PDB file of C-alpha atoms and ligand atoms in Angstrom:
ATOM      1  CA  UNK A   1     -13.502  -8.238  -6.535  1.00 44.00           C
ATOM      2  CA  UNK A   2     -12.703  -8.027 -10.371  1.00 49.00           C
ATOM      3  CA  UNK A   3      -9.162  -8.831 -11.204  1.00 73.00           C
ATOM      4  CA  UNK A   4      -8.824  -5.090 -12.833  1.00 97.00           C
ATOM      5  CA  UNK A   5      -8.637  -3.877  -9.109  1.00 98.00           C
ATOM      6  CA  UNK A   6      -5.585  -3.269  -6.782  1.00 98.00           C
ATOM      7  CA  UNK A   7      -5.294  -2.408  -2.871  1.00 98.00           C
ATOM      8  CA  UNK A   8      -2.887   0.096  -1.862  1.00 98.00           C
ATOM      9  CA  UNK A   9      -1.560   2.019   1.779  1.00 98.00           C
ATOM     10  CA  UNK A  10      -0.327   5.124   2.158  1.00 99.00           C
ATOM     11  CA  UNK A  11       1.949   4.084   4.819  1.00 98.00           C
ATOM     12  CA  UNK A  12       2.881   6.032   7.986  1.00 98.00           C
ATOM     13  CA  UNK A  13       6.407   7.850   6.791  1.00 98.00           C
ATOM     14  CA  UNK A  14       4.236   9.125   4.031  1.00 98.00           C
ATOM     15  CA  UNK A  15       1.143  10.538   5.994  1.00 98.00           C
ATOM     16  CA  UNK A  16       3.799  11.837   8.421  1.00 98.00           C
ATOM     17  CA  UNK A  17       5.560  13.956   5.923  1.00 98.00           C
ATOM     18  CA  UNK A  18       2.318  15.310   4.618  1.00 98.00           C
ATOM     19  CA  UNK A  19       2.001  13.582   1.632  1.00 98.00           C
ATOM     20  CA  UNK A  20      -1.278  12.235   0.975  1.00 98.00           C
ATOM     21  CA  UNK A  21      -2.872  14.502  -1.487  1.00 98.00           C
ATOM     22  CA  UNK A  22       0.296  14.423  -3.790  1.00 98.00           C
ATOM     23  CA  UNK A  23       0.245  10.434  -3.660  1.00 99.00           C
ATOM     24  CA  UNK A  24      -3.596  10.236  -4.332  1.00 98.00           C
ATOM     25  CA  UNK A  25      -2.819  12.420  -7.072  1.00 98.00           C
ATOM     26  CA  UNK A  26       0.102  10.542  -8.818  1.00 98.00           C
ATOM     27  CA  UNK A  27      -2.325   7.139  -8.566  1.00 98.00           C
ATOM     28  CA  UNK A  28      -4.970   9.335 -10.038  1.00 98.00           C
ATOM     29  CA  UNK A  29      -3.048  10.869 -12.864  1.00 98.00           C
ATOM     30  CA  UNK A  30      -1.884   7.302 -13.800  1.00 98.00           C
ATOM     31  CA  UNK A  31      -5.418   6.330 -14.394  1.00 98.00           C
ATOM     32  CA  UNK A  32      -5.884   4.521 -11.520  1.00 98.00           C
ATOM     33  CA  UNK A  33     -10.125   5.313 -10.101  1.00 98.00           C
ATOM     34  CA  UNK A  34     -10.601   5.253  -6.411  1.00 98.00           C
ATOM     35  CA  UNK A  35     -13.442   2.861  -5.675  1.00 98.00           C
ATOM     36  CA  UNK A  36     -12.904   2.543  -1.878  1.00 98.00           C
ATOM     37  CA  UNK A  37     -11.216   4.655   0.445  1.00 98.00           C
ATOM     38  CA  UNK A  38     -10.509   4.811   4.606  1.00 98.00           C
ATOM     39  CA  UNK A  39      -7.892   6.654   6.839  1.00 98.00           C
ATOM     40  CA  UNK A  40      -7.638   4.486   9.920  1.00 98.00           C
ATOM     41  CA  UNK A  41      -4.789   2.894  11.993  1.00 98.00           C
ATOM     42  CA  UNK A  42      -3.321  -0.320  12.157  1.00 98.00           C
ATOM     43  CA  UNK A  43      -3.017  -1.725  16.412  1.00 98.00           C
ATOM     44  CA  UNK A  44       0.240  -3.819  16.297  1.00 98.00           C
ATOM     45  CA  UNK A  45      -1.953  -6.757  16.000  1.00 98.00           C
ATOM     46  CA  UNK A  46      -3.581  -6.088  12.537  1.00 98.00           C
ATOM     47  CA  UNK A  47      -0.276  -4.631  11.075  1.00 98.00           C
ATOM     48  CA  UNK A  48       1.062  -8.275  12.238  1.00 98.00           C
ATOM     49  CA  UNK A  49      -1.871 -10.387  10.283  1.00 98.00           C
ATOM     50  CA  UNK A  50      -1.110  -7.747   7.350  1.00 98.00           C
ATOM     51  CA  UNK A  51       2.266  -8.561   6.964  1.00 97.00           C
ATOM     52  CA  UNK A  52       2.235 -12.289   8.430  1.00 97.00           C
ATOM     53  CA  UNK A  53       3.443 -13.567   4.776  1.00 96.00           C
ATOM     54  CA  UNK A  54       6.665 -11.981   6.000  1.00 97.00           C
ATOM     55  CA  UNK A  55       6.922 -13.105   9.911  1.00 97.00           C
ATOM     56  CA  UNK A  56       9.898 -15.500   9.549  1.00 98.00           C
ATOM     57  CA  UNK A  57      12.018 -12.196   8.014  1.00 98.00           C
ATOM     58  CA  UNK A  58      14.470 -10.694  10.249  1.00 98.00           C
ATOM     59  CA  UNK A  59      12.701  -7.509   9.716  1.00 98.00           C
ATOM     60  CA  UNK A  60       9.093  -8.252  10.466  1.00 98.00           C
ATOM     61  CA  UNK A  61       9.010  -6.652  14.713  1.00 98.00           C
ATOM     62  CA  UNK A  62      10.216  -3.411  12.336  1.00 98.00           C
ATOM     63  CA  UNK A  63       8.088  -3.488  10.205  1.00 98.00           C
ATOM     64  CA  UNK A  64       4.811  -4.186  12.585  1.00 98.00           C
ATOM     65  CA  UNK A  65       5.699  -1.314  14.293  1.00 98.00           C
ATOM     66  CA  UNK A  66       6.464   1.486  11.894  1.00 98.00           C
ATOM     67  CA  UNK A  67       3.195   0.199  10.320  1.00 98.00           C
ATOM     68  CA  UNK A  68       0.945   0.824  13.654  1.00 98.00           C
ATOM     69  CA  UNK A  69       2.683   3.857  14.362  1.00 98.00           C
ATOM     70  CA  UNK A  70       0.408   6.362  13.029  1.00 98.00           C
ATOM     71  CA  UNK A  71      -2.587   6.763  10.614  1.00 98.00           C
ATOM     72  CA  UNK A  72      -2.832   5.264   7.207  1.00 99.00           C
ATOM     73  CA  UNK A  73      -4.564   5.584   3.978  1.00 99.00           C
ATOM     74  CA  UNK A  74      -5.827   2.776   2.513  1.00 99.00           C
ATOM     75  CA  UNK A  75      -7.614   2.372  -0.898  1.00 99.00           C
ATOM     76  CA  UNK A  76      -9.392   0.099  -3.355  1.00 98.00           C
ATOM     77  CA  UNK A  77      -8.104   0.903  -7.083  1.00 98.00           C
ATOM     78  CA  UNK A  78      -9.570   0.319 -10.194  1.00 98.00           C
ATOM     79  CA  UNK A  79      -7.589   0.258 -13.714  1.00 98.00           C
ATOM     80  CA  UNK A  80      -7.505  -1.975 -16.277  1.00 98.00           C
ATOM     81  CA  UNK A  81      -4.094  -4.622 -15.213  1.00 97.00           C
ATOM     82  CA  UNK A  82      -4.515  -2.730 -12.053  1.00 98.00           C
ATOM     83  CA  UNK A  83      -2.015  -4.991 -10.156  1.00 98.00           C
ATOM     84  CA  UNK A  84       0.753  -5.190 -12.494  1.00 98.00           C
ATOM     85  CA  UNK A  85       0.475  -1.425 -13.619  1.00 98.00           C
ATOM     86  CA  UNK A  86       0.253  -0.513  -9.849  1.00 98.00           C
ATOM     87  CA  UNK A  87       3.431  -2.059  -9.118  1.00 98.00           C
ATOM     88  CA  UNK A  88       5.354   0.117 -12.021  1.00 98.00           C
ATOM     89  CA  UNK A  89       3.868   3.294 -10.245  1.00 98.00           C
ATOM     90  CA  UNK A  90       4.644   2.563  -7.095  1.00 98.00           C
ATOM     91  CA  UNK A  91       8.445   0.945  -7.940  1.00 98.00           C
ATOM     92  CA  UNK A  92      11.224  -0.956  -6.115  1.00 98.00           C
ATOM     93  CA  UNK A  93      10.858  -1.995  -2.591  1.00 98.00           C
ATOM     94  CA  UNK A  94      14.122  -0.032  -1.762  1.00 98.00           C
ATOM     95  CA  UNK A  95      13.370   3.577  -3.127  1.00 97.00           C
ATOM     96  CA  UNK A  96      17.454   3.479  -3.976  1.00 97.00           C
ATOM     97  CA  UNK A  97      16.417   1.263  -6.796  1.00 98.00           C
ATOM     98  CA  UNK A  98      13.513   2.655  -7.650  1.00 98.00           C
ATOM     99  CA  UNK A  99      13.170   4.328 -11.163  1.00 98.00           C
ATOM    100  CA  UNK A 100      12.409   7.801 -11.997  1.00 98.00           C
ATOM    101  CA  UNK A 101       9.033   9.133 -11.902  1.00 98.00           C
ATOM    102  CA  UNK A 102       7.817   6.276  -9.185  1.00 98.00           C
ATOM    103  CA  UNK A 103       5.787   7.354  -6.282  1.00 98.00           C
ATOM    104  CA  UNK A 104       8.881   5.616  -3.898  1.00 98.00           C
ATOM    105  CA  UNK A 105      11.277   7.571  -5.958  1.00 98.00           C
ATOM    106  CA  UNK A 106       9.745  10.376  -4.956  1.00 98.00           C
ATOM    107  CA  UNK A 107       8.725   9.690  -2.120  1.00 98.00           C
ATOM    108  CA  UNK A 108      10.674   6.767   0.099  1.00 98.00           C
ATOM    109  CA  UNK A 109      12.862   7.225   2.503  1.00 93.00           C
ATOM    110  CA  UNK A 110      14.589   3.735   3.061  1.00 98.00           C
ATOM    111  CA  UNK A 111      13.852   0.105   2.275  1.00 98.00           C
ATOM    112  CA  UNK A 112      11.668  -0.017   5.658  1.00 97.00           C
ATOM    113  CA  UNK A 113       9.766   3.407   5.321  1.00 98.00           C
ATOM    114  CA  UNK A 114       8.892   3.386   1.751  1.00 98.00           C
ATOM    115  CA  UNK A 115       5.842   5.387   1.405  1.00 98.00           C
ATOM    116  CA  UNK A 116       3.303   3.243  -0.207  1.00 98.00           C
ATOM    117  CA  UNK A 117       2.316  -0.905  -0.577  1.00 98.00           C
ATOM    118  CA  UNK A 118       0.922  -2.114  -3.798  1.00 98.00           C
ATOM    119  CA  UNK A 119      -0.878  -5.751  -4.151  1.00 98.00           C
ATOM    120  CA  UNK A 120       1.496  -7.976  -5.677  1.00 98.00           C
ATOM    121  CA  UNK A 121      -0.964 -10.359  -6.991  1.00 97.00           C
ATOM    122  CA  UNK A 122      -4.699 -10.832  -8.011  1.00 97.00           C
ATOM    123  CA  UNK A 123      -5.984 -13.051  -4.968  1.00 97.00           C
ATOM    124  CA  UNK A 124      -3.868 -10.589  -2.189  1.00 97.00           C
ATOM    125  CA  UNK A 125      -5.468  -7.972  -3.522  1.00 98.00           C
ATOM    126  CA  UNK A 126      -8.869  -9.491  -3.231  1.00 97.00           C
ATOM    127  CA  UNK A 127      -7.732 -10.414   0.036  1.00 97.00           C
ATOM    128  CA  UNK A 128      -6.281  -6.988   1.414  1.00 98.00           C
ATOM    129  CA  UNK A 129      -8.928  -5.249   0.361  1.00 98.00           C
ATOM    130  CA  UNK A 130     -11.551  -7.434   2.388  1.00 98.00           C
ATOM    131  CA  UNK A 131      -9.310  -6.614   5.508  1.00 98.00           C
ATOM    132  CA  UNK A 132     -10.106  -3.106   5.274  1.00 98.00           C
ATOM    133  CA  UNK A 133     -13.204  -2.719   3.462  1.00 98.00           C
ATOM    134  CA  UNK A 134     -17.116  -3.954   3.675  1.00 98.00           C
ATOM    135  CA  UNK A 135     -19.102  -4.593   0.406  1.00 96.00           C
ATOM    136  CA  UNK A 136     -20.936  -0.967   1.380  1.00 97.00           C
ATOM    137  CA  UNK A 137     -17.173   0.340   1.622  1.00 98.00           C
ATOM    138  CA  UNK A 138     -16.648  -0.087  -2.162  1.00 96.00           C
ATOM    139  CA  UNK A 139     -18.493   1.332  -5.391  1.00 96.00           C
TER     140      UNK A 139
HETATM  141  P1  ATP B   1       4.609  -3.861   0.083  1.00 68.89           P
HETATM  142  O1  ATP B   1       4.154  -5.287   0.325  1.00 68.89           O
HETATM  143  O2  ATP B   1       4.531  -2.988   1.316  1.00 68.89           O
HETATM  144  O3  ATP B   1       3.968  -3.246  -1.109  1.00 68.89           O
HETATM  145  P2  ATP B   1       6.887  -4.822  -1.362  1.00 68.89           P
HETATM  146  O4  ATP B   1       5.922  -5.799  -1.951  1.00 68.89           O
HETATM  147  O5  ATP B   1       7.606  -3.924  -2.308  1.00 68.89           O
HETATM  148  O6  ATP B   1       6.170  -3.905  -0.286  1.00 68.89           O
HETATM  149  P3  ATP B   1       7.772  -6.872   0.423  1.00 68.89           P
HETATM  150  O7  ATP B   1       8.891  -7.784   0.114  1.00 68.89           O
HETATM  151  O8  ATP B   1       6.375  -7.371   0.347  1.00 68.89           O
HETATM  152  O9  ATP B   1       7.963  -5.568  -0.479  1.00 68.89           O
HETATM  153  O10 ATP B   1       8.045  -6.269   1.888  1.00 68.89           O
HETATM  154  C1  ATP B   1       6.981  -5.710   2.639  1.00 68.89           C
HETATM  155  C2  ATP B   1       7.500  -4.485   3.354  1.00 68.89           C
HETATM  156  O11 ATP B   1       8.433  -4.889   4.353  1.00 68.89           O
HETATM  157  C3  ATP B   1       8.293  -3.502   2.496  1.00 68.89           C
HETATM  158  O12 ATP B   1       7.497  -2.626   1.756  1.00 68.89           O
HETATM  159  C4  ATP B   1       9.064  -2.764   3.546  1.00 68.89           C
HETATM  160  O13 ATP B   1       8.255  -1.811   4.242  1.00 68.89           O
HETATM  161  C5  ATP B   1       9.435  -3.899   4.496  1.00 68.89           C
HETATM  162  N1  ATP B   1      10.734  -4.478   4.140  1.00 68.89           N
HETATM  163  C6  ATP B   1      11.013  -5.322   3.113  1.00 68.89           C
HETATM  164  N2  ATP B   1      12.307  -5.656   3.076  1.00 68.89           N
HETATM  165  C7  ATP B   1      12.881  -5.006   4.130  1.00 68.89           C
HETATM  166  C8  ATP B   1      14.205  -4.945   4.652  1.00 68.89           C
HETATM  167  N3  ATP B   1      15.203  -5.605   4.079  1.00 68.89           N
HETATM  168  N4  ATP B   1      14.413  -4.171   5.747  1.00 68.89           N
HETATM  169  C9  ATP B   1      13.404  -3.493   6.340  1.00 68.89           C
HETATM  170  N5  ATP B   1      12.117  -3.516   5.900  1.00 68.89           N
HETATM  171  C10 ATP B   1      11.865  -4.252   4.809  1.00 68.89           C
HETATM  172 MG1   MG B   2       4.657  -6.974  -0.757  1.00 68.89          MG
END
């Protein structure tokens, strides 16, 4: 995967509430071109190797859970600096500090249920986006 591509979730607070069109649409307004996308859910066991990087944190049985809960969107995005711009979109882990016109601002509900995940570097999102998606998955 090209280094001008990101890997996002919709998570499950945010498919819960409804909000999957308006998300899609804030990414898509920012520029950001869907070039793989998959509504699926997570058994407790994937959402585990997902979020592994974060096993030793007090929060991780939490966090497994509300992410097998229910139904996901996940998606391949293409922009140029797609990581680092993605990240600015998406804002603050804890939608409390999360600036205006973010897509956790507007749509987080805590620290744990906060709507979206963004790629935080080059090689995850290479990697995250191989856990959900074939080569045929991707254009
Ligand atoms: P993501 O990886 O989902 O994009 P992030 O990179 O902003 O989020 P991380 O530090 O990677 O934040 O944490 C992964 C996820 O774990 C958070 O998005 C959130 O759902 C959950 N999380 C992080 N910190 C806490 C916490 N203190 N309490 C509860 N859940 C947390
Ligand atoms: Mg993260």
């Amino acid at each position: 995967m090209a280094t001008n591509r990101t890997f996002t979730m919709i998570k499950p607070d945010a498919v819960e509430a409804n909000n999957i069109g308006s998300i899609l649409a804030m990414m898509t307004e920012a520029g950001f071109k869907v070039v793989g996308l998959k509504y699926t859910q997570l058994s407790e066991a994937q959402a585990g190797k997902f979020y592994e990087v974060h096993s030793a944190r007090p929060f991780y049985g939490e966090l497994v859970e509300f992410m097998s809960r229910g139904p996901i969107v996940a998606a391949i995005l293409e922009k140029d600096n797609a990581v680092e711009d993605f990240r600015k979109l998406i804002g603050a882990t804890n939608p409390a500090q999360a600036e205006e016109g973010t897509i956790r601002k507007r749509f987080a509900k805590s620290i744990g249920e906060n709507a979206v995940h963004g790629s935080d570097s080059d090689e995850n999102a290479e990697i995250e986006g191989n856990f959900f998606f074939s080569q045929l998955e991707r254009f």
